[in-house]
Coordinates of C-alpha atoms and ligand atoms in Angstrom, one line a residue:
X126 CA -22.6 3.0 2.1
X127 CA -22.3 -0.7 1.9
X128 CA -19.3 -2.3 3.5
X129 CA -16.7 -3.8 1.1
X130 CA -17.0 -7.5 1.0
X131 CA -14.3 -10.0 2.2
X132 CA -13.8 -11.0 -1.4
X133 CA -12.6 -7.6 -2.5
X134 CA -9.0 -8.9 -2.8
X135 CA -8.9 -8.4 -6.6
X136 CA -7.2 -10.9 -9.0
X137 CA -7.1 -11.5 -12.7
X138 CA -8.6 -15.0 -12.4
X139 CA -11.6 -13.6 -10.5
X140 CA -12.4 -10.9 -13.1
X141 CA -11.8 -13.0 -16.2
X142 CA -14.4 -14.4 -18.5
X143 CA -13.4 -18.0 -19.1
X144 CA -14.7 -19.7 -22.3
X145 CA -14.6 -23.5 -22.4
X146 CA -13.7 -25.0 -25.8
X147 CA -14.5 -28.6 -26.5
X148 CA -12.1 -28.8 -29.4
X149 CA -13.7 -31.8 -31.2
X150 CA -16.8 -29.8 -31.8
X151 CA -15.5 -26.2 -32.1
X152 CA -14.2 -25.9 -35.7
X153 CA -12.5 -28.2 -38.1
X154 CA -10.1 -26.7 -40.6
X155 CA -9.0 -30.1 -41.9
X156 CA -5.5 -29.6 -40.4
X157 CA -6.0 -32.5 -38.0
X158 CA -5.6 -36.2 -38.9
X159 CA -9.3 -36.9 -38.7
X160 CA -11.6 -35.2 -41.3
X161 CA -14.7 -33.7 -39.7
X162 CA -13.0 -33.4 -36.3
X163 CA -12.4 -30.0 -34.7
X164 CA -8.7 -29.0 -34.5
X165 CA -6.4 -26.4 -32.8
X166 CA -6.1 -24.4 -36.0
X167 CA -9.9 -24.1 -35.9
X168 CA -9.5 -22.5 -32.4
X169 CA -6.8 -20.2 -33.7
X170 CA -9.1 -19.0 -36.5
X171 CA -11.7 -17.9 -34.0
X172 CA -9.5 -15.9 -31.5
X173 CA -10.8 -12.6 -32.7
X174 CA -14.4 -13.8 -32.4
X175 CA -13.6 -14.7 -28.8
X176 CA -11.8 -11.5 -28.1
X177 CA -14.6 -9.5 -29.6
X178 CA -17.1 -11.4 -27.4
X179 CA -15.2 -10.4 -24.3
X180 CA -13.4 -13.6 -23.5
X181 CA -10.2 -13.4 -21.4
X182 CA -9.2 -17.0 -20.9
X183 CA -9.8 -20.1 -23.0
X184 CA -10.1 -23.5 -21.2
X185 CA -9.3 -26.2 -23.7
X186 CA -10.8 -29.6 -23.0
X187 CA -8.2 -32.3 -23.5
X188 CA -6.2 -32.3 -26.8
X189 CA -3.5 -34.7 -25.6
X190 CA -2.7 -38.1 -27.2
X191 CA -5.6 -40.3 -26.5
X192 CA -7.5 -43.3 -27.9
X193 CA -10.7 -41.2 -27.3
X194 CA -12.5 -43.8 -25.3
X195 CA -13.9 -40.9 -23.3
X196 CA -13.3 -38.1 -25.8
X197 CA -9.8 -37.4 -24.6
X198 CA -10.5 -37.7 -20.9
X199 CA -8.4 -40.9 -21.3
X200 CA -4.9 -39.5 -21.8
X201 CA -2.1 -41.8 -23.1
X202 CA 0.6 -39.0 -23.3
X203 CA 0.3 -35.8 -21.3
X204 CA 3.1 -34.1 -23.3
X205 CA 2.0 -35.0 -26.8
X206 CA -0.9 -33.6 -28.8
X207 CA -3.3 -36.1 -30.4
X208 CA -2.8 -35.8 -34.2
X209 CA -6.5 -35.4 -34.7
X210 CA -6.2 -31.9 -33.0
X211 CA -2.8 -31.1 -34.5
X212 CA 0.7 -30.7 -33.1
X213 CA 2.6 -29.1 -30.2
X214 CA 3.6 -26.4 -32.6
X215 CA 0.0 -25.6 -33.2
X216 CA -0.4 -25.3 -29.5
X217 CA 2.5 -22.9 -29.4
X218 CA 0.9 -20.9 -32.2
X219 CA -2.4 -20.8 -30.2
X220 CA -0.7 -19.7 -27.0
X221 CA 1.2 -16.9 -28.9
X222 CA -2.1 -15.9 -30.6
X223 CA -3.8 -15.6 -27.2
X224 CA -1.0 -13.7 -25.6
X225 CA -0.9 -11.3 -28.5
X226 CA -4.6 -10.5 -27.7
X227 CA -4.0 -10.3 -23.9
X228 CA -5.7 -13.7 -23.4
X229 CA -4.6 -16.8 -21.6
X230 CA -5.2 -20.6 -21.8
X231 CA -6.0 -23.2 -19.2
X232 CA -5.2 -26.8 -20.0
X233 CA -7.6 -29.6 -18.9
X234 CA -5.6 -31.7 -16.4
X235 CA -7.0 -35.2 -16.2
X236 CA -4.8 -36.8 -13.5
X237 CA -7.2 -38.9 -11.5
X238 CA -6.7 -41.5 -14.2
X239 CA -4.9 -42.1 -17.4
X240 CA -5.8 -44.0 -20.6
X241 CA -5.1 -47.8 -20.4
X242 CA -2.8 -47.1 -23.4
X243 CA -0.6 -44.8 -21.3
X244 CA 3.0 -46.2 -21.0
X245 CA 2.7 -46.0 -17.2
X246 CA -0.3 -48.4 -17.2
X247 CA 1.2 -50.7 -19.8
X248 CA 4.2 -51.2 -17.5
X249 CA 2.0 -51.4 -14.4
X250 CA -0.2 -54.2 -15.9
X251 CA 2.7 -56.1 -17.4
X252 CA 3.4 -57.9 -14.1
X253 CA 2.7 -57.8 -10.4
X254 CA 6.4 -57.2 -9.8
X255 CA 6.7 -54.3 -12.2
X256 CA 8.1 -51.1 -10.5
X257 CA 5.0 -49.2 -11.7
X258 CA 2.5 -51.8 -10.4
X259 CA 1.7 -49.5 -7.5
X260 CA 1.1 -46.5 -9.7
X261 CA -2.5 -47.8 -10.1
X262 CA -5.0 -49.4 -7.8
X263 CA -4.7 -53.2 -8.1
X264 CA -6.7 -55.6 -5.9
X265 CA -7.2 -59.4 -5.8
X266 CA -10.7 -60.6 -6.6
X267 CA -13.2 -61.6 -4.0
X268 CA -15.3 -64.8 -4.4
X269 CA -18.9 -65.7 -3.7
X270 CA -19.8 -68.6 -1.5
X271 CA -20.0 -70.8 -4.6
X272 CA -16.6 -69.7 -5.7
X273 CA -17.6 -67.1 -8.4
X274 CA -15.0 -64.4 -8.9
X275 CA -16.4 -60.9 -8.0
X276 CA -14.8 -57.4 -7.9
X277 CA -13.1 -56.2 -4.7
X278 CA -16.1 -54.1 -3.8
X279 CA -19.6 -53.0 -4.9
X280 CA -18.7 -49.6 -6.4
X281 CA -20.6 -48.7 -9.7
X282 CA -18.8 -47.2 -12.7
X283 CA -19.5 -43.5 -13.1
X284 CA -20.1 -43.7 -16.8
X285 CA -22.3 -46.8 -16.7
X286 CA -23.8 -47.7 -13.4
X287 CA -24.7 -51.3 -14.6
X288 CA -20.9 -52.0 -14.6
X289 CA -18.4 -52.4 -11.8
X290 CA -15.9 -49.6 -11.1
X291 CA -13.3 -52.4 -11.3
X292 CA -11.8 -54.1 -14.4
X293 CA -10.5 -57.7 -14.5
X294 CA -7.0 -58.2 -15.8
X295 CA -6.6 -61.8 -17.0
X296 CA -2.8 -61.8 -17.3
X297 CA -2.1 -60.8 -13.7
X298 CA -5.3 -62.2 -12.2
X299 CA -6.2 -59.0 -10.4
X300 CA -8.7 -56.2 -10.8
X301 CA -7.7 -52.5 -11.4
X302 CA -9.8 -49.6 -10.3
X303 CA -11.4 -47.7 -13.2
X304 CA -14.1 -45.4 -11.8
X305 CA -15.2 -44.2 -15.2
X306 CA -14.5 -46.8 -17.9
X307 CA -12.2 -49.8 -18.2
X308 CA -10.1 -47.6 -20.5
X309 CA -9.5 -45.1 -17.7
X310 CA -7.5 -46.8 -14.8
X311 CA -7.3 -44.7 -11.7
X312 CA -3.8 -43.5 -10.7
X313 CA -2.7 -44.3 -7.2
X314 CA -1.9 -40.9 -5.7
X315 CA -0.7 -42.5 -2.5
X316 CA 2.5 -43.3 -4.4
X317 CA 4.9 -40.3 -4.2
X318 CA 6.3 -41.3 -7.7
X319 CA 2.8 -40.6 -9.2
X320 CA 2.6 -37.2 -7.5
X321 CA 6.1 -36.3 -8.7
X322 CA 5.2 -37.4 -12.3
X323 CA 2.1 -35.2 -12.2
X324 CA 4.0 -32.2 -10.9
X325 CA 6.3 -32.7 -13.9
X326 CA 3.3 -32.6 -16.2
X327 CA 2.1 -29.3 -14.6
X328 CA 5.5 -27.8 -15.0
X329 CA 5.8 -28.9 -18.7
X330 CA 2.6 -27.0 -19.6
X331 CA 3.3 -23.9 -17.4
X332 CA 6.7 -23.6 -19.0
X333 CA 5.0 -23.9 -22.4
X334 CA 2.9 -20.9 -21.6
X335 CA -0.3 -22.2 -20.0
X336 CA -1.8 -20.0 -17.3
X337 CA -3.2 -22.8 -15.2
X338 CA -5.5 -25.8 -15.2
X339 CA -9.0 -27.0 -15.0
X340 CA -8.5 -30.1 -12.9
X341 CA -10.7 -33.1 -13.8
X342 CA -12.5 -34.8 -10.9
X343 CA -9.6 -33.6 -8.7
X344 CA -11.5 -34.6 -5.5
X345 CA -11.2 -38.2 -6.5
X346 CA -7.4 -38.4 -6.2
X347 CA -7.7 -39.3 -2.6
X348 CA -9.9 -42.3 -1.8
X349 CA -10.9 -43.8 1.6
X350 CA -8.2 -46.5 2.2
X351 CA -9.1 -50.2 2.0
X352 CA -11.8 -49.8 -0.7
X353 CA -14.8 -50.5 1.6
X354 CA -18.2 -51.4 0.1
X355 CA -20.6 -48.6 -0.5
X356 CA -23.9 -48.3 1.3
X357 CA -26.6 -50.1 -0.6
X358 CA -28.8 -47.2 -1.7
X359 CA -30.3 -48.9 -4.8
X360 CA -31.8 -52.2 -3.8
X361 CA -31.4 -54.8 -6.5
X362 CA -28.8 -52.8 -8.5
X363 CA -25.7 -54.9 -9.2
X364 CA -23.4 -52.0 -8.0
X365 CA -23.8 -49.0 -5.8
X366 CA -22.7 -45.3 -6.0
X367 CA -19.4 -45.2 -4.2
X368 CA -18.7 -41.4 -4.3
X369 CA -18.8 -41.1 -0.5
X370 CA -15.7 -43.3 -0.5
X371 CA -13.7 -42.2 -3.5
X372 CA -14.3 -38.4 -3.3
X373 CA -12.6 -36.0 -0.9
X374 CA -10.6 -38.7 0.8
X375 CA -8.3 -38.2 3.8
X376 CA -5.2 -36.9 1.9
X377 CA -6.9 -34.6 -0.7
X378 CA -5.8 -31.4 0.9
X379 CA -2.3 -32.6 1.4
X380 CA -2.1 -33.4 -2.4
X381 CA -3.8 -30.1 -3.4
X382 CA -1.6 -28.0 -1.1
X383 CA 1.6 -29.7 -2.4
X384 CA 0.6 -29.0 -6.0
X385 CA 0.0 -25.4 -5.1
X386 CA 3.2 -24.9 -3.1
X387 CA 5.6 -27.0 -5.2
X388 CA 4.4 -25.9 -8.7
X389 CA 1.4 -23.6 -9.3
X390 CA 2.5 -20.9 -6.9
X391 CA 5.8 -20.5 -8.7
X392 CA 3.9 -19.3 -11.8
X393 CA 1.2 -16.6 -12.6
X394 CA -1.3 -19.4 -12.8
X395 CA -4.8 -20.3 -11.7
X396 CA -6.6 -23.6 -10.9
X397 CA -10.2 -24.6 -11.0
X398 CA -10.9 -28.1 -9.6
X399 CA -13.9 -30.1 -10.8
X400 CA -15.5 -31.6 -7.7
X401 CA -18.5 -33.8 -8.3
X402 CA -20.6 -35.0 -5.3
X403 CA -19.0 -32.7 -2.7
X404 CA -21.7 -31.1 -0.5
X405 CA -20.0 -30.3 2.9
X406 CA -19.5 -26.6 3.2
X407 CA -16.5 -26.9 5.4
X408 CA -14.9 -29.2 2.9
X409 CA -15.7 -26.8 0.1
X410 CA -14.0 -23.9 1.9
X411 CA -11.0 -26.1 2.7
X412 CA -10.5 -26.4 -1.1
X413 CA -11.0 -22.7 -2.1
X414 CA -10.5 -20.7 1.1
X415 CA -8.3 -17.7 0.2
X416 CA -5.9 -18.7 3.0
X417 CA -5.7 -22.4 2.1
X418 CA -3.2 -22.3 -0.8
X419 CA -4.9 -25.2 -2.5
X420 CA -7.3 -24.3 -5.4
X421 CA -8.5 -20.9 -6.6
X422 CA -12.0 -22.2 -7.2
X423 CA -14.0 -25.4 -7.8
X424 CA -16.8 -26.5 -10.0
X425 CA -19.7 -27.6 -7.7
X426 CA -22.4 -29.8 -9.1
X427 CA -25.5 -28.7 -7.3
X428 CA -26.9 -26.8 -10.3
X429 CA -26.0 -29.4 -12.9
X430 CA -27.3 -32.2 -10.7
X431 CA -30.6 -30.4 -10.0
X432 CA -32.6 -32.9 -12.0
X433 CA -30.9 -36.1 -10.7
X434 CA -33.2 -38.4 -8.7
X435 CA -32.2 -39.8 -5.3
X436 CA -30.3 -42.7 -6.7
X437 CA -27.1 -40.7 -7.0
X438 CA -26.8 -41.5 -10.7
X439 CA -26.8 -38.7 -13.3
X440 CA -28.8 -40.4 -16.1
X441 CA -32.1 -40.0 -14.2
X442 CA -34.8 -37.4 -14.0
X443 CA -36.4 -35.2 -11.3
X444 CA -38.6 -32.1 -11.7
X445 CA -37.3 -28.8 -10.4
X446 CA -38.4 -25.1 -10.5
X447 CA -37.1 -21.6 -10.3
X448 CA -36.9 -21.7 -6.5
X449 CA -34.6 -24.7 -6.7
X450 CA -32.3 -22.7 -9.0
X451 CA -32.6 -19.7 -6.6
X452 CA -31.8 -21.7 -3.5
X453 CA -28.6 -23.2 -5.0
X454 CA -27.3 -20.0 -6.5
X455 CA -28.0 -17.9 -3.4
X456 CA -26.6 -20.5 -1.1
X457 CA -23.2 -20.4 -2.7
X458 CA -23.2 -16.6 -3.3
X459 CA -23.5 -16.3 0.5
X460 CA -21.1 -19.1 1.4
X461 CA -18.2 -17.7 -0.6
X462 CA -18.8 -14.1 0.5
X463 CA -19.2 -15.1 4.2
X464 CA -16.3 -17.5 4.3
X465 CA -13.8 -15.9 2.0
X466 CA -14.0 -18.5 -0.7
X467 CA -14.6 -17.9 -4.4
X468 CA -17.4 -19.1 -6.8
X469 CA -17.1 -20.5 -10.3
X470 CA -20.2 -19.5 -12.3
X471 CA -21.2 -22.1 -14.9
X472 CA -24.5 -23.6 -16.1
X473 CA -23.2 -25.4 -19.1
X474 CA -20.2 -27.6 -20.1
X475 CA -19.4 -30.6 -22.2
X476 CA -20.9 -33.0 -19.6
X477 CA -24.4 -31.4 -19.5
X478 CA -27.4 -30.6 -21.6
X479 CA -27.7 -27.2 -23.1
X480 CA -28.8 -24.7 -20.4
X481 CA -31.5 -22.9 -22.4
X482 CA -33.3 -26.1 -22.9
X483 CA -32.7 -27.5 -19.4
X484 CA -33.3 -24.4 -17.2
X485 CA -35.7 -22.4 -19.4
X486 CA -37.3 -23.3 -22.7
X487 CA -36.1 -23.8 -26.3
X488 CA -39.5 -24.9 -27.5
X489 CA -40.1 -21.8 -29.7
X490 CA -37.9 -19.0 -31.0
X491 CA -39.2 -16.3 -28.6
X492 CA -38.9 -18.5 -25.5
X493 CA -35.4 -19.6 -26.6
X494 CA -34.3 -16.0 -27.0
X495 CA -35.8 -14.9 -23.8
X496 CA -34.5 -18.0 -21.8
X497 CA -31.0 -17.7 -23.1
X498 CA -30.8 -14.0 -22.2
X499 CA -32.4 -14.6 -18.8
X500 CA -29.6 -17.0 -18.1
X501 CA -27.0 -14.6 -19.5
X502 CA -28.4 -11.9 -17.2
X503 CA -28.1 -14.2 -14.2
X504 CA -24.6 -15.4 -15.1
X505 CA -23.1 -11.9 -15.8
X506 CA -24.5 -10.4 -12.5
X507 CA -23.5 -13.0 -9.9
X508 CA -20.3 -13.0 -7.8
X509 CA -17.5 -15.4 -8.9
X510 CA -15.5 -16.2 -12.0
X511 CA -17.8 -16.4 -15.1
X512 CA -17.5 -19.5 -17.3
X513 CA -19.2 -19.7 -20.7
X514 CA -19.3 -22.9 -22.7
X515 CA -18.9 -22.9 -26.5
X516 CA -22.3 -22.2 -28.1
X517 CA -23.9 -21.0 -24.9
X518 CA -23.5 -17.5 -26.2
X519 CA -25.6 -18.5 -29.2
X520 CA -28.4 -20.2 -27.3
X521 CA -27.4 -23.6 -28.9
X522 CA -30.0 -26.1 -27.6
X523 CA -30.5 -29.8 -27.1
X524 CA -30.9 -32.0 -30.1
X525 CA -34.6 -32.5 -31.2
X526 CA -36.8 -35.3 -29.8
X527 CA -36.9 -37.1 -33.2
X528 CA -33.2 -38.0 -33.1
X529 CA -33.0 -41.8 -32.5
X530 CA -30.8 -43.3 -29.7
X531 CA -28.3 -44.2 -32.3
X532 CA -27.4 -40.5 -32.7
X533 CA -26.3 -40.4 -29.1
X534 CA -22.7 -41.5 -29.3
X535 CA -21.1 -40.5 -26.0
X536 CA -19.9 -43.5 -24.0
X537 CA -22.2 -42.5 -21.1
X538 CA -25.3 -42.4 -23.4
X539 CA -24.3 -45.7 -25.1
X540 CA -23.8 -47.4 -21.8
X541 CA -27.1 -46.1 -20.5
X542 CA -29.2 -47.1 -23.5
X543 CA -27.5 -50.5 -23.6
X544 CA -28.3 -51.0 -19.9
X545 CA -31.9 -50.0 -20.4
X546 CA -32.3 -52.3 -23.4
X547 CA -30.7 -55.2 -21.6
X548 CA -32.9 -54.6 -18.5
X549 CA -36.2 -53.9 -20.3
X550 CA -35.9 -55.5 -23.8
X551 CA -39.6 -55.5 -24.5
X552 CA -40.9 -52.8 -22.2
X553 CA -41.9 -49.9 -24.4
X554 CA -42.8 -47.7 -21.5
X555 CA -39.3 -48.2 -19.9
X556 CA -37.6 -47.6 -23.2
X557 CA -39.7 -44.5 -23.8
X558 CA -38.5 -43.3 -20.4
X559 CA -34.9 -44.1 -21.3
X560 CA -35.3 -42.0 -24.5
X561 CA -36.7 -39.2 -22.3
X562 CA -33.6 -39.3 -20.1
X563 CA -31.4 -39.1 -23.2
X564 CA -33.4 -36.2 -24.5
X565 CA -33.0 -34.3 -21.2
X566 CA -29.6 -35.4 -19.8
X567 CA -27.3 -36.8 -22.4
X568 CA -23.8 -35.2 -22.7
X569 CA -24.2 -35.4 -26.5
X570 CA -26.4 -32.3 -26.5
X571 CA -23.3 -30.2 -25.6
X572 CA -21.1 -31.9 -28.2
X573 CA -22.9 -31.1 -31.5
X574 CA -20.7 -29.0 -33.7
X575 CA -20.7 -25.2 -33.0
X576 CA -23.0 -23.5 -35.4
X577 CA -21.0 -20.8 -37.1
X578 CA -23.2 -20.0 -40.1
X579 CA -26.1 -21.3 -42.2
X580 CA -23.8 -22.9 -44.7
X581 CA -22.9 -26.7 -45.1
X582 CA -22.2 -28.4 -41.8
X583 CA -23.0 -25.0 -40.1
X584 CA -19.6 -23.8 -41.1
X585 CA -18.0 -26.3 -38.7
X586 CA -16.2 -28.3 -41.4
X587 CA -15.8 -28.2 -45.2
X588 CA -18.8 -29.1 -47.4
X589 CA -18.6 -32.8 -48.3
X590 CA -16.8 -33.7 -45.1
X591 CA -18.9 -35.7 -42.6
X592 CA -18.7 -34.1 -39.1
X593 CA -17.7 -36.6 -36.4
X594 CA -21.1 -35.8 -34.7
X595 CA -24.3 -34.7 -36.4
X596 CA -24.9 -31.0 -36.6
X597 CA -28.1 -29.9 -34.8
X598 CA -31.0 -29.5 -37.2
X599 CA -31.6 -25.9 -36.2
X600 CA -28.3 -24.4 -37.4
X601 CA -29.8 -22.4 -40.3
X602 CA -31.7 -20.2 -37.8
X603 CA -29.4 -20.5 -34.8
X604 CA -25.8 -19.6 -35.7
X605 CA -23.1 -17.1 -34.9
X606 CA -23.2 -15.2 -38.2
X607 CA -26.9 -14.6 -38.0
X608 CA -26.5 -13.3 -34.5
X609 CA -23.5 -11.2 -35.2
X610 CA -25.2 -9.4 -38.1
X611 CA -28.6 -9.1 -36.3
X612 CA -29.7 -5.6 -36.3
X613 CA -32.7 -4.1 -34.4
X614 CA -32.6 -0.7 -32.6
X615 CA -34.7 -2.1 -29.8
X616 CA -33.4 -5.7 -29.5
X617 CA -30.2 -7.7 -29.3
X618 CA -29.4 -11.2 -30.5
X619 CA -28.3 -13.6 -27.8
X620 CA -24.7 -13.2 -28.9
X621 CA -25.0 -9.4 -28.7
X622 CA -26.8 -9.7 -25.3
X623 CA -24.0 -11.8 -23.9
X624 CA -21.3 -9.4 -25.2
X625 CA -23.0 -6.5 -23.6
X626 CA -23.5 -8.4 -20.3
X627 CA -19.8 -9.3 -20.2
X628 CA -18.9 -5.6 -20.9
X629 CA -21.3 -4.4 -18.1
X630 CA -19.8 -7.0 -15.7
X631 CA -16.3 -5.6 -16.3
X632 CA -17.3 -2.0 -16.2
X633 CA -19.0 -2.6 -12.8
X634 CA -16.7 -5.3 -11.5
X635 CA -16.6 -3.8 -8.0
X636 CA -20.3 -4.6 -7.8
X637 CA -20.9 -7.6 -10.0
X638 CA -17.6 -9.5 -9.5
X639 CA -16.6 -8.4 -6.0
X640 CA -19.7 -6.9 -4.6
X641 CA -22.1 -8.2 -1.9
X642 CA -25.2 -10.2 -2.6
X643 CA -28.7 -9.8 -1.0
X644 CA -31.4 -12.3 -1.9
X645 CA -34.9 -10.7 -2.3
X646 CA -38.2 -12.6 -1.8
X647 CA -36.6 -16.0 -0.9
X648 CA -39.8 -17.9 -0.9
X649 CA -41.2 -17.1 -4.3
X650 CA -41.6 -20.3 -6.4
X651 CA -40.3 -18.9 -9.7
X652 CA -38.8 -15.4 -9.2
X653 CA -35.1 -15.2 -8.4
X654 CA -34.4 -11.6 -7.5
X655 CA -31.3 -10.1 -5.8
X656 CA -29.4 -7.0 -5.1
X657 CA -25.7 -6.7 -5.9
X658 CA -23.8 -3.8 -4.3
X659 CA -20.2 -2.7 -4.0
X660 CA -17.9 0.0 -5.3
X661 CA -20.4 2.7 -4.4
X662 CA -23.2 1.4 -6.6
X663 CA -26.0 -1.1 -6.5
X664 CA -28.1 -3.1 -9.0
X665 CA -31.2 -5.2 -8.8
X666 CA -31.7 -8.3 -10.9
X667 CA -35.2 -9.9 -11.3
X668 CA -35.5 -13.2 -13.1
X669 CA -38.8 -14.9 -13.8
X670 CA -37.8 -18.6 -14.1
X671 CA -41.2 -19.6 -15.5
X672 CA -43.0 -19.6 -18.8
X673 CA -46.0 -17.9 -17.1
X674 CA -46.8 -14.3 -16.4
X675 CA -46.1 -13.5 -12.8
X676 CA -47.6 -10.6 -10.8
X677 CA -44.6 -9.9 -8.4
X678 CA -44.8 -7.9 -5.3
X679 CA -41.5 -6.1 -5.1
X680 CA -40.0 -6.1 -1.6
X681 CA -39.4 -2.7 -0.2
X682 CA -35.7 -3.5 0.2
X683 CA -35.3 -3.9 -3.5
X684 CA -34.9 -0.2 -3.7
X685 CA -35.0 0.1 -7.5
X686 CA -34.3 3.6 -8.8
X687 CA -34.9 2.8 -12.4
X688 CA -34.9 -0.2 -14.8
X689 CA -32.1 0.0 -17.2
X690 CA -32.5 -3.1 -19.4
X691 CA -34.2 -6.4 -19.8
X692 CA -34.4 -9.4 -22.1
X693 CA -37.6 -8.3 -23.9
X694 CA -37.6 -6.0 -26.9
X695 CA -37.4 -2.3 -26.0
X696 CA -36.7 -0.6 -22.7
X697 CA -38.5 -2.1 -19.7
X698 CA -41.5 0.2 -18.8
X699 CA -42.3 -1.0 -15.3
X700 CA -43.0 0.5 -11.9
X701 CA -40.1 0.7 -9.5
X702 CA -42.1 -0.3 -6.5
X703 CA -45.2 -2.2 -5.5
X704 CA -46.6 -4.9 -7.8
X705 CA -45.1 -5.5 -11.3
X706 CA -46.1 -7.9 -14.0
X707 CA -43.2 -10.2 -15.1
X708 CA -43.7 -11.7 -18.6
X709 CA -42.7 -15.3 -19.3
X710 CA -39.0 -15.8 -18.8
X711 CA -38.6 -12.0 -18.3
X712 CA -35.4 -10.7 -16.8
X713 CA -34.8 -7.2 -15.6
X714 CA -31.7 -5.2 -14.5
X715 CA -32.3 -2.0 -12.4
X716 CA -30.1 0.6 -10.8
X717 CA -30.6 0.2 -7.0
X718 CA -30.5 2.6 -4.1
X719 CA -27.4 2.2 -1.9
Ligands
TEU1023 O1 -16.4 -35.4 -15.4 C1 -16.6 -36.1 -14.2 C2 -18.0 -36.1 -13.7 O2 -18.3 -36.1 -12.6 C3 -19.1 -36.0 -14.7 O3 -18.5 -36.1 -15.9 C4 -20.0 -37.2 -14.5 O4 -19.5 -38.0 -13.6 C5 -20.1 -37.9 -15.7 O5 -20.7 -37.0 -16.7 C6 -21.0 -39.1 -15.5 O6 -22.3 -38.7 -15.2 C7 -15.1 -35.4 -15.9 C8 -15.1 -34.9 -17.3 O7 -15.7 -33.6 -17.4 C9 -15.9 -35.9 -18.1 O8 -16.1 -35.5 -19.4 C10 -15.2 -37.2 -18.1 O9 -16.1 -38.2 -18.7 C11 -14.9 -37.7 -16.6 O10 -14.5 -36.6 -15.8 C12 -13.8 -38.7 -16.6 O11 -12.6 -38.1 -16.9

């Protein structure tokens, strides 16, 4: 009998399936102030779709008042809803609709920075003596030897590395820190008034019925004091990646613990903190250790940064293979089991390209179906809290290669393309490379409207209304209605495969959610295989992360009793020991011996 794992302390937020909604692209009923923009009533209209899929919790990307410089991740009022999404009353209706279905909502807490339109910042920037001056990071300029004004340090902006992370304010003759864009000034968490104001925002939404928060770049709220220059890792670049100095600073755990003790712990609520750049395992466990009273879980970036080059910038490219995916997944499965932490399982979100294109293949219908189901089989059988991003359950894919750069409208894509045009105005090879980076890495791929049916605008908004972002060209074939009504006694649509996978995960939660993890065949270049065991049962998962046939020697310790399902049509007819042939992108689930 396998020993129960340390993570067997059961909790609703561990077992839940959490579905991320990017409201702008989810569904537009026309009830918001901007035609062709998704709205809260659109989310309400799909609650039964989500319930039927097996979703327990909805994470709403920001719907607060915002000038939309960064699609709402630049908040100008934390307690008001932006009219393009609807009203506070719409949110109350949404929360009531979720509760009626036994579901919950997480709000997206963006508190490392506000919008430059926020009242706090308008006061802070009004004068150097304003009481809120110290609510943000203000610094005097430096000057070069010949007297030219330069920013306080060499940190690069995160949404456009050609730009400084500092923005000049002519009126008060100082710079303010804006790690992402000039429209997103960083809050100074060293100031206890800032911390108290954020605690008040937390309480406001918890009292309104939210069941917790996804916390945006929460590891950036504590920076290394003094704003020292970053190490020069990109010779010749005007600015350098500063994340080692503005992530996981000296007071992060103090701030996280205080939020937990003073607010979150007083409610039936969960927290998942987004933590780009963090790699140190001790630091990770400090954030999510069961005994730490800080965060329940965090989003780590190893998998979504798998194809970043060594520059530290995201809009770059690097090859990877199935073993790279395996190494990352198995590392964190073991870390959290061995050190009593907790994983968040995600391979897609609003900041990343579509997983079926990125980690498998969406080049043809068969590969796309197989690849999406392969990923679903992985995600529904690993330990941790499962997150699914809108459209992932439909195998929504990247936009096609023939979309011109002008169709990429996210601020990060625009800054990147402008940088490359400015640096290489007549270099067709460099500009072709830049288009390749957009095609593989742009956040826009995740922000095309959800494809509900084959009708006008894919059912996202009314016929004759122009969606705020172009609908992917493949919506007539790839949409929820087609996959809901798909019927084949020997096959499932991607949507049906995800639904079944979520059901199986819950039915066998002592194994899949809480069970132990044993990696099989660690060295194989494309096969990711593992045993999950707990609650008196064991399963074996075998994933061929390549588009090639693979003759795989099954390790004796796999202990497969019988294969129960796979991502190809029909029941898997394979040997349970010795050598088996894995077809391209083939995934298998077998009952294992204890
Ligand atoms: O993302 C922060 C983050 O690390 C990634 O978005 C990455 O830095 C960015 O995509 C540039 O490569 C969060 C939100 O998810 C993102 O949408 C916001 O743009 C960002 O913070 C600022 O709030």
